[in-house]
PDB file of C-alpha atoms in Angstrom:
ATOM      1  CA  ASP N 433      -8.317 -18.096   5.876  1.00  0.00           C
ATOM      2  CA  THR N 434      -5.549 -15.003   4.879  1.00  0.00           C
ATOM      3  CA  ALA N 435      -4.828 -13.952   1.521  1.00  0.00           C
ATOM      4  CA  VAL N 436      -1.551 -12.776   1.946  1.00  0.00           C
ATOM      5  CA  SER N 437      -0.215 -14.149   4.915  1.00  0.00           C
ATOM      6  CA  GLN N 438       4.318 -13.485   6.288  1.00  0.00           C
ATOM      7  CA  THR N 439       6.359 -14.382   8.406  1.00  0.00           C
ATOM      8  CA  PRO N 440       7.732 -13.394  10.362  1.00  0.00           C
ATOM      9  CA  LYS N 441       5.406  -9.799  11.816  1.00  0.00           C
ATOM     10  CA  TYR N 442       8.396  -8.676  13.943  1.00  0.00           C
ATOM     11  CA  LEU N 443      12.502  -8.742  13.975  1.00  0.00           C
ATOM     12  CA  VAL N 444      15.052  -7.462  15.348  1.00  0.00           C
ATOM     13  CA  THR N 445      18.582  -8.536  14.525  1.00  0.00           C
ATOM     14  CA  GLN N 446      21.924  -6.467  15.009  1.00  0.00           C
ATOM     15  CA  MET N 447      23.666  -4.231  11.992  1.00  0.00           C
ATOM     16  CA  GLY N 448      25.827  -6.892   9.627  1.00  0.00           C
ATOM     17  CA  ASN N 449      23.577 -10.407  10.315  1.00  0.00           C
ATOM     18  CA  ASP N 450      21.768 -11.163   7.497  1.00  0.00           C
ATOM     19  CA  LYS N 451      17.249 -12.263   7.487  1.00  0.00           C
ATOM     20  CA  SER N 452      14.109 -13.470   5.422  1.00  0.00           C
ATOM     21  CA  ILE N 453      10.915 -12.586   5.289  1.00  0.00           C
ATOM     22  CA  LYS N 454       8.995 -15.436   3.805  1.00  0.00           C
ATOM     23  CA  CYS N 455       5.115 -14.461   1.875  1.00  0.00           C
ATOM     24  CA  GLU N 456       2.468 -16.376   0.901  1.00  0.00           C
ATOM     25  CA  GLN N 457      -0.730 -15.502  -0.924  1.00  0.00           C
ATOM     26  CA  ASN N 458      -3.773 -17.964  -1.496  1.00  0.00           C
ATOM     27  CA  LEU N 459      -6.048 -15.384  -3.439  1.00  0.00           C
ATOM     28  CA  GLY N 460      -4.350 -17.405  -7.482  1.00  0.00           C
ATOM     29  CA  HIS N 461      -2.660 -14.120  -8.497  1.00  0.00           C
ATOM     30  CA  ASP N 462       0.126 -14.292 -10.822  1.00  0.00           C
ATOM     31  CA  THR N 463       1.391 -11.096  -9.636  1.00  0.00           C
ATOM     32  CA  MET N 464       3.168 -10.583  -6.422  1.00  0.00           C
ATOM     33  CA  TYR N 465       5.381  -7.544  -4.721  1.00  0.00           C
ATOM     34  CA  TRP N 466       7.067  -5.945  -1.810  1.00  0.00           C
ATOM     35  CA  TYR N 467       6.475  -2.180  -0.821  1.00  0.00           C
ATOM     36  CA  LYS N 468       8.238  -0.450   2.579  1.00  0.00           C
ATOM     37  CA  GLN N 469       6.960   1.542   4.695  1.00  0.00           C
ATOM     38  CA  ASP N 470       9.414   3.638   6.399  1.00  0.00           C
ATOM     39  CA  SER N 471       9.319   5.829  10.007  1.00  0.00           C
ATOM     40  CA  LYS N 472       7.091   8.687   8.542  1.00  0.00           C
ATOM     41  CA  LYS N 473       4.507   5.772   7.075  1.00  0.00           C
ATOM     42  CA  PHE N 474       5.025   6.756   3.410  1.00  0.00           C
ATOM     43  CA  LEU N 475       5.166   3.298   0.901  1.00  0.00           C
ATOM     44  CA  LYS N 476       7.112   2.274  -2.016  1.00  0.00           C
ATOM     45  CA  ILE N 477       7.491  -0.274  -4.261  1.00  0.00           C
ATOM     46  CA  MET N 478      10.191  -2.248  -3.992  1.00  0.00           C
ATOM     47  CA  PHE N 479       9.682  -5.424  -7.040  1.00  0.00           C
ATOM     48  CA  SER N 480       7.117  -6.609  -7.901  1.00  0.00           C
ATOM     49  CA  TYR N 481       6.880 -10.225  -9.996  1.00  0.00           C
ATOM     50  CA  ASN N 482       4.777 -11.813 -12.385  1.00  0.00           C
ATOM     51  CA  ASN N 483       4.480 -14.979 -12.702  1.00  0.00           C
ATOM     52  CA  LYS N 484       8.106 -15.571 -10.704  1.00  0.00           C
ATOM     53  CA  GLU N 485       9.598 -12.825 -13.373  1.00  0.00           C
ATOM     54  CA  LEU N 486      10.913 -10.021 -11.860  1.00  0.00           C
ATOM     55  CA  ILE N 487       9.033  -6.921 -13.716  1.00  0.00           C
ATOM     56  CA  ILE N 488      10.371  -4.505 -11.348  1.00  0.00           C
ATOM     57  CA  ASN N 489      13.446  -3.620  -9.486  1.00  0.00           C
ATOM     58  CA  GLU N 490      13.088  -0.090  -8.028  1.00  0.00           C
ATOM     59  CA  THR N 491      16.661   1.570  -7.676  1.00  0.00           C
ATOM     60  CA  VAL N 492      17.021  -1.302  -4.115  1.00  0.00           C
ATOM     61  CA  PRO N 493      19.970  -1.731  -3.167  1.00  0.00           C
ATOM     62  CA  ASN N 494      21.511  -5.023  -4.003  1.00  0.00           C
ATOM     63  CA  ARG N 495      21.926  -6.073  -0.437  1.00  0.00           C
ATOM     64  CA  PHE N 496      18.071  -6.687  -0.929  1.00  0.00           C
ATOM     65  CA  SER N 497      16.779  -9.353  -2.704  1.00  0.00           C
ATOM     66  CA  PRO N 498      13.679 -11.138  -3.353  1.00  0.00           C
ATOM     67  CA  LYS N 499      12.914 -14.741  -5.174  1.00  0.00           C
ATOM     68  CA  SER N 500       9.546 -16.017  -5.814  1.00  0.00           C
ATOM     69  CA  PRO N 501       9.842 -20.132  -5.782  1.00  0.00           C
ATOM     70  CA  ASP N 502       5.430 -20.192  -7.356  1.00  0.00           C
ATOM     71  CA  LYS N 503       3.904 -17.454  -8.327  1.00  0.00           C
ATOM     72  CA  ALA N 504       1.952 -18.288  -4.867  1.00  0.00           C
ATOM     73  CA  HIS N 505       5.536 -17.297  -2.619  1.00  0.00           C
ATOM     74  CA  LEU N 506       6.971 -14.255  -2.554  1.00  0.00           C
ATOM     75  CA  ASN N 507      10.362 -13.737  -0.335  1.00  0.00           C
ATOM     76  CA  LEU N 508      12.717 -11.059   0.672  1.00  0.00           C
ATOM     77  CA  HIS N 509      16.452 -11.354   1.533  1.00  0.00           C
ATOM     78  CA  ILE N 510      18.461  -8.654   3.768  1.00  0.00           C
ATOM     79  CA  ASN N 511      22.522  -9.732   3.851  1.00  0.00           C
ATOM     80  CA  SER N 512      24.191  -6.991   5.639  1.00  0.00           C
ATOM     81  CA  LEU N 513      21.180  -5.071   7.190  1.00  0.00           C
ATOM     82  CA  GLU N 514      21.678  -1.881   7.725  1.00  0.00           C
ATOM     83  CA  LEU N 515      20.396   0.822  10.564  1.00  0.00           C
ATOM     84  CA  GLY N 516      18.514   2.473   7.913  1.00  0.00           C
ATOM     85  CA  ASP N 517      16.318  -0.596   6.571  1.00  0.00           C
ATOM     86  CA  SER N 518      13.786  -0.495   9.420  1.00  0.00           C
ATOM     87  CA  ALA N 519      11.045  -0.142   8.278  1.00  0.00           C
ATOM     88  CA  VAL N 520       7.393  -1.987   8.081  1.00  0.00           C
ATOM     89  CA  TYR N 521       8.503  -4.071   5.200  1.00  0.00           C
ATOM     90  CA  PHE N 522       4.497  -5.122   3.485  1.00  0.00           C
ATOM     91  CA  CYS N 523       3.936  -8.695   1.051  1.00  0.00           C
ATOM     92  CA  ALA N 524       1.215  -7.885  -1.375  1.00  0.00           C
ATOM     93  CA  SER N 525      -0.279  -9.530  -4.230  1.00  0.00           C
ATOM     94  CA  SER N 526      -3.068  -8.851  -6.978  1.00  0.00           C
ATOM     95  CA  GLN N 527      -4.439 -10.583 -10.549  1.00  0.00           C
ATOM     96  CA  GLY N 528      -2.376  -7.702 -12.449  1.00  0.00           C
ATOM     97  CA  GLY N 529      -3.355  -5.090 -14.689  1.00  0.00           C
ATOM     98  CA  GLY N 530      -3.420  -1.154 -13.819  1.00  0.00           C
ATOM     99  CA  SER N 531      -7.108  -1.347 -12.426  1.00  0.00           C
ATOM    100  CA  THR N 532      -6.975  -3.542  -9.846  1.00  0.00           C
ATOM    101  CA  GLU N 533      -6.523  -3.942  -6.243  1.00  0.00           C
ATOM    102  CA  ALA N 534      -3.414  -4.966  -4.214  1.00  0.00           C
ATOM    103  CA  PHE N 535      -5.031  -7.768  -1.646  1.00  0.00           C
ATOM    104  CA  PHE N 536      -1.153  -6.638   1.757  1.00  0.00           C
ATOM    105  CA  GLY N 537       0.061  -8.389   4.013  1.00  0.00           C
ATOM    106  CA  GLN N 538       0.184  -7.832   8.140  1.00  0.00           C
ATOM    107  CA  GLY N 539       3.333  -6.524   6.879  1.00  0.00           C
ATOM    108  CA  THR N 540       6.452  -7.877   9.032  1.00  0.00           C
ATOM    109  CA  ARG N 541       8.334  -4.766  11.178  1.00  0.00           C
ATOM    110  CA  LEU N 542      12.155  -4.620  10.680  1.00  0.00           C
ATOM    111  CA  THR N 543      14.737  -2.846  13.284  1.00  0.00           C
ATOM    112  CA  VAL N 544      18.159  -3.092  13.100  1.00  0.00           C
ATOM    113  CA  VAL N 545      19.672  -2.527  16.399  1.00  0.00           C
TER     114      VAL N 545
ATOM    115  CA  ALA L 977       5.205  10.359 -13.872  1.00  0.00           C
ATOM    116  CA  GLN L 978       2.579  10.030 -11.582  1.00  0.00           C
ATOM    117  CA  SER L 979       1.744  11.293  -8.508  1.00  0.00           C
ATOM    118  CA  VAL L 980      -1.278  12.161  -5.291  1.00  0.00           C
ATOM    119  CA  THR L 981      -1.112  14.768  -2.820  1.00  0.00           C
ATOM    120  CA  GLN L 982      -3.148  14.349   0.396  1.00  0.00           C
ATOM    121  CA  LEU L 983      -3.385  17.600   2.390  1.00  0.00           C
ATOM    122  CA  GLY L 984      -3.540  17.665   5.024  1.00  0.00           C
ATOM    123  CA  SER L 985      -1.575  14.980   6.933  1.00  0.00           C
ATOM    124  CA  HIS L 986      -3.939  14.597  10.675  1.00  0.00           C
ATOM    125  CA  VAL L 987      -7.922  15.229  10.384  1.00  0.00           C
ATOM    126  CA  SER L 988      -9.491  15.778  13.724  1.00  0.00           C
ATOM    127  CA  VAL L 989     -13.206  15.380  13.412  1.00  0.00           C
ATOM    128  CA  SER L 990     -15.679  15.156  16.433  1.00  0.00           C
ATOM    129  CA  GLU L 991     -17.523  11.351  16.505  1.00  0.00           C
ATOM    130  CA  GLY L 992     -21.012  11.922  13.738  1.00  0.00           C
ATOM    131  CA  ALA L 993     -19.620  14.108  11.321  1.00  0.00           C
ATOM    132  CA  LEU L 994     -18.024  14.516   7.907  1.00  0.00           C
ATOM    133  CA  VAL L 995     -15.468  13.315   7.178  1.00  0.00           C
ATOM    134  CA  LEU L 996     -13.678  14.958   4.325  1.00  0.00           C
ATOM    135  CA  LEU L 997      -9.924  13.336   3.367  1.00  0.00           C
ATOM    136  CA  ARG L 998      -8.361  15.628   0.622  1.00  0.00           C
ATOM    137  CA  CYS L 999      -5.963  13.946  -2.870  1.00  0.00           C
ATOM    138  CA  ASN L1000      -5.206  15.270  -5.754  1.00  0.00           C
ATOM    139  CA  TYR L1001      -2.899  13.973  -8.247  1.00  0.00           C
ATOM    140  CA  SER L1002      -1.027  14.170 -11.102  1.00  0.00           C
ATOM    141  CA  SER L1003      -1.049  11.822 -14.150  1.00  0.00           C
ATOM    142  CA  SER L1004      -0.461  12.158 -18.294  1.00  0.00           C
ATOM    143  CA  VAL L1005      -2.987   9.295 -19.248  1.00  0.00           C
ATOM    144  CA  PRO L1006      -6.675   8.057 -17.625  1.00  0.00           C
ATOM    145  CA  PRO L1007      -5.454   7.056 -13.724  1.00  0.00           C
ATOM    146  CA  TYR L1008      -6.832   4.571 -11.589  1.00  0.00           C
ATOM    147  CA  LEU L1009      -7.063   5.585  -8.374  1.00  0.00           C
ATOM    148  CA  PHE L1010      -7.682   3.898  -4.531  1.00  0.00           C
ATOM    149  CA  TRP L1011      -8.116   4.748  -1.077  1.00  0.00           C
ATOM    150  CA  TYR L1012      -6.589   2.726   1.141  1.00  0.00           C
ATOM    151  CA  VAL L1013      -7.396   2.363   5.207  1.00  0.00           C
ATOM    152  CA  GLN L1014      -4.500   0.958   7.671  1.00  0.00           C
ATOM    153  CA  TYR L1015      -5.801   0.109  11.200  1.00  0.00           C
ATOM    154  CA  PRO L1016      -2.955   0.401  14.361  1.00  0.00           C
ATOM    155  CA  ASN L1017       0.019  -2.280  13.660  1.00  0.00           C
ATOM    156  CA  GLN L1018      -2.293  -3.940  10.316  1.00  0.00           C
ATOM    157  CA  GLY L1019      -1.702  -4.100   6.633  1.00  0.00           C
ATOM    158  CA  LEU L1020      -3.721  -1.951   3.614  1.00  0.00           C
ATOM    159  CA  GLN L1021      -6.957  -1.989   3.336  1.00  0.00           C
ATOM    160  CA  LEU L1022      -9.253  -0.892  -0.132  1.00  0.00           C
ATOM    161  CA  LEU L1023     -11.645   1.524   0.628  1.00  0.00           C
ATOM    162  CA  LEU L1024     -12.032   2.495  -2.054  1.00  0.00           C
ATOM    163  CA  LYS L1025     -10.836   2.691  -5.933  1.00  0.00           C
ATOM    164  CA  TYR L1026     -11.704   4.318  -9.600  1.00  0.00           C
ATOM    165  CA  THR L1027     -11.774   2.510 -12.517  1.00  0.00           C
ATOM    166  CA  SER L1028     -13.321   5.136 -15.339  1.00  0.00           C
ATOM    167  CA  ALA L1029     -16.498   3.099 -14.844  1.00  0.00           C
ATOM    168  CA  ALA L1030     -18.240   6.343 -12.450  1.00  0.00           C
ATOM    169  CA  THR L1031     -16.644   8.924 -11.221  1.00  0.00           C
ATOM    170  CA  LEU L1032     -18.858   8.469  -7.513  1.00  0.00           C
ATOM    171  CA  VAL L1033     -17.852   5.475  -5.690  1.00  0.00           C
ATOM    172  CA  LYS L1034     -18.727   3.658  -2.719  1.00  0.00           C
ATOM    173  CA  GLY L1035     -16.855   1.766  -1.501  1.00  0.00           C
ATOM    174  CA  ILE L1036     -16.400  -0.476   2.630  1.00  0.00           C
ATOM    175  CA  ASN L1037     -17.717   1.741   5.533  1.00  0.00           C
ATOM    176  CA  GLY L1038     -19.797   4.362   4.276  1.00  0.00           C
ATOM    177  CA  PHE L1039     -17.078   5.851   2.665  1.00  0.00           C
ATOM    178  CA  GLU L1040     -17.516   7.752  -0.515  1.00  0.00           C
ATOM    179  CA  ALA L1041     -14.696   8.658  -3.081  1.00  0.00           C
ATOM    180  CA  GLU L1042     -15.220  11.196  -6.446  1.00  0.00           C
ATOM    181  CA  PHE L1043     -13.652  11.836  -8.965  1.00  0.00           C
ATOM    182  CA  LYS L1044     -13.324  14.797 -10.858  1.00  0.00           C
ATOM    183  CA  LYS L1045     -11.316  15.187 -13.440  1.00  0.00           C
ATOM    184  CA  SER L1046     -10.822  19.421 -13.925  1.00  0.00           C
ATOM    185  CA  GLU L1047      -9.992  19.196 -10.645  1.00  0.00           C
ATOM    186  CA  THR L1048      -7.634  16.176 -10.627  1.00  0.00           C
ATOM    187  CA  SER L1049      -9.220  16.120  -6.962  1.00  0.00           C
ATOM    188  CA  PHE L1050     -10.147  11.867  -5.640  1.00  0.00           C
ATOM    189  CA  HIS L1051     -11.427  13.117  -2.307  1.00  0.00           C
ATOM    190  CA  LEU L1052     -12.537  11.141   0.570  1.00  0.00           C
ATOM    191  CA  THR L1053     -15.912  11.711   2.576  1.00  0.00           C
ATOM    192  CA  LYS L1054     -18.258  10.061   4.284  1.00  0.00           C
ATOM    193  CA  PRO L1055     -21.289  11.464   6.240  1.00  0.00           C
ATOM    194  CA  SER L1056     -20.916  10.515   9.215  1.00  0.00           C
ATOM    195  CA  ALA L1057     -17.985   9.877  11.510  1.00  0.00           C
ATOM    196  CA  HIS L1058     -17.440   7.025  13.924  1.00  0.00           C
ATOM    197  CA  MET L1059     -15.140   5.993  16.210  1.00  0.00           C
ATOM    198  CA  SER L1060     -13.568   3.364  14.458  1.00  0.00           C
ATOM    199  CA  ASP L1061     -12.682   5.405  11.871  1.00  0.00           C
ATOM    200  CA  ALA L1062      -9.896   6.158  13.268  1.00  0.00           C
ATOM    201  CA  ALA L1063      -6.910   5.421  11.299  1.00  0.00           C
ATOM    202  CA  GLU L1064      -4.189   6.323   8.867  1.00  0.00           C
ATOM    203  CA  TYR L1065      -5.450   6.840   5.004  1.00  0.00           C
ATOM    204  CA  PHE L1066      -3.552   6.555   1.824  1.00  0.00           C
ATOM    205  CA  CYS L1067      -4.649   7.569  -1.564  1.00  0.00           C
ATOM    206  CA  ALA L1068      -2.562   5.322  -4.108  1.00  0.00           C
ATOM    207  CA  VAL L1069      -2.560   6.070  -7.876  1.00  0.00           C
ATOM    208  CA  THR L1070      -1.401   3.077 -10.182  1.00  0.00           C
ATOM    209  CA  SER L1071       1.009   3.910 -13.509  1.00  0.00           C
ATOM    210  CA  GLY L1072       1.723   0.845 -15.606  1.00  0.00           C
ATOM    211  CA  SER L1073      -1.249  -1.080 -16.831  1.00  0.00           C
ATOM    212  CA  ASN L1074       0.646  -4.714 -18.571  1.00  0.00           C
ATOM    213  CA  PHE L1075       0.743  -7.390 -16.097  1.00  0.00           C
ATOM    214  CA  GLY L1076       3.505  -6.568 -13.504  1.00  0.00           C
ATOM    215  CA  ASN L1077       5.113  -3.642 -14.656  1.00  0.00           C
ATOM    216  CA  GLU L1078       1.775  -1.769 -12.581  1.00  0.00           C
ATOM    217  CA  LYS L1079       2.743   0.132  -9.434  1.00  0.00           C
ATOM    218  CA  LEU L1080       0.659   1.883  -6.481  1.00  0.00           C
ATOM    219  CA  THR L1081       2.517   5.653  -5.605  1.00  0.00           C
ATOM    220  CA  PHE L1082       1.044   6.741  -3.086  1.00  0.00           C
ATOM    221  CA  GLY L1083       0.174   9.907  -0.966  1.00  0.00           C
ATOM    222  CA  THR L1084       1.948  10.799   2.531  1.00  0.00           C
ATOM    223  CA  GLY L1085      -0.838   9.890   4.150  1.00  0.00           C
ATOM    224  CA  THR L1086      -4.055  11.663   6.140  1.00  0.00           C
ATOM    225  CA  ARG L1087      -3.816  10.061  10.209  1.00  0.00           C
ATOM    226  CA  LEU L1088      -7.406  10.584  11.123  1.00  0.00           C
ATOM    227  CA  THR L1089      -8.838  11.132  14.629  1.00  0.00           C
ATOM    228  CA  ILE L1090     -12.552  11.173  15.719  1.00  0.00           C
ATOM    229  CA  ILE L1091     -13.283  13.048  18.979  1.00  0.00           C
ATOM    230  CA  PRO L1092     -15.690  11.399  21.102  1.00  0.00           C
TER     231      PRO L1092
END
């Protein structure tokens, strides 16, 4: 029974296309995140949501638009994809508060060609 | 701003030898520190965390880490390496304490290779 699940696991698309990644958590957490892992394995936060409200928007291009229809779901829509968007995108969730750990999904490997 | 530095992007140890992965942090407030492990093509899994309860923290798979404020360090150790420990390891610190505004700031990762 997967705690944080993302779909799709792999996504290959052409430049200029629009794509979405979906995330769902069944842990009952109020806080969800999107992290980006680049080709050098560096991880950086993109967005966080608490109970459907956007809290953190970490200087991400506005081609990236997160949406949280309810607190168990957080989707990421990307417009006009560029080569530099190729990365692994991780969804995560936590109970919130600095001392609680984040639970990560398996990641979505996005390749823009 | 908070940050972590992981010394050594690649560490190789023999099976059965001590594993030592280094992490130093910078924080203007008492930090919460984490070690995560990432196996190939998988997500991140929590190994252990420091939240000020005890300076020596024990985690899963035989790993432990010691918080040393004087050295601003949180090094990860395991007495005896196993082949299954081969993975990428990330040290992280959280900033923010209100719900939703906390975020993990990761180090650059250390790839651990186990030599048979």
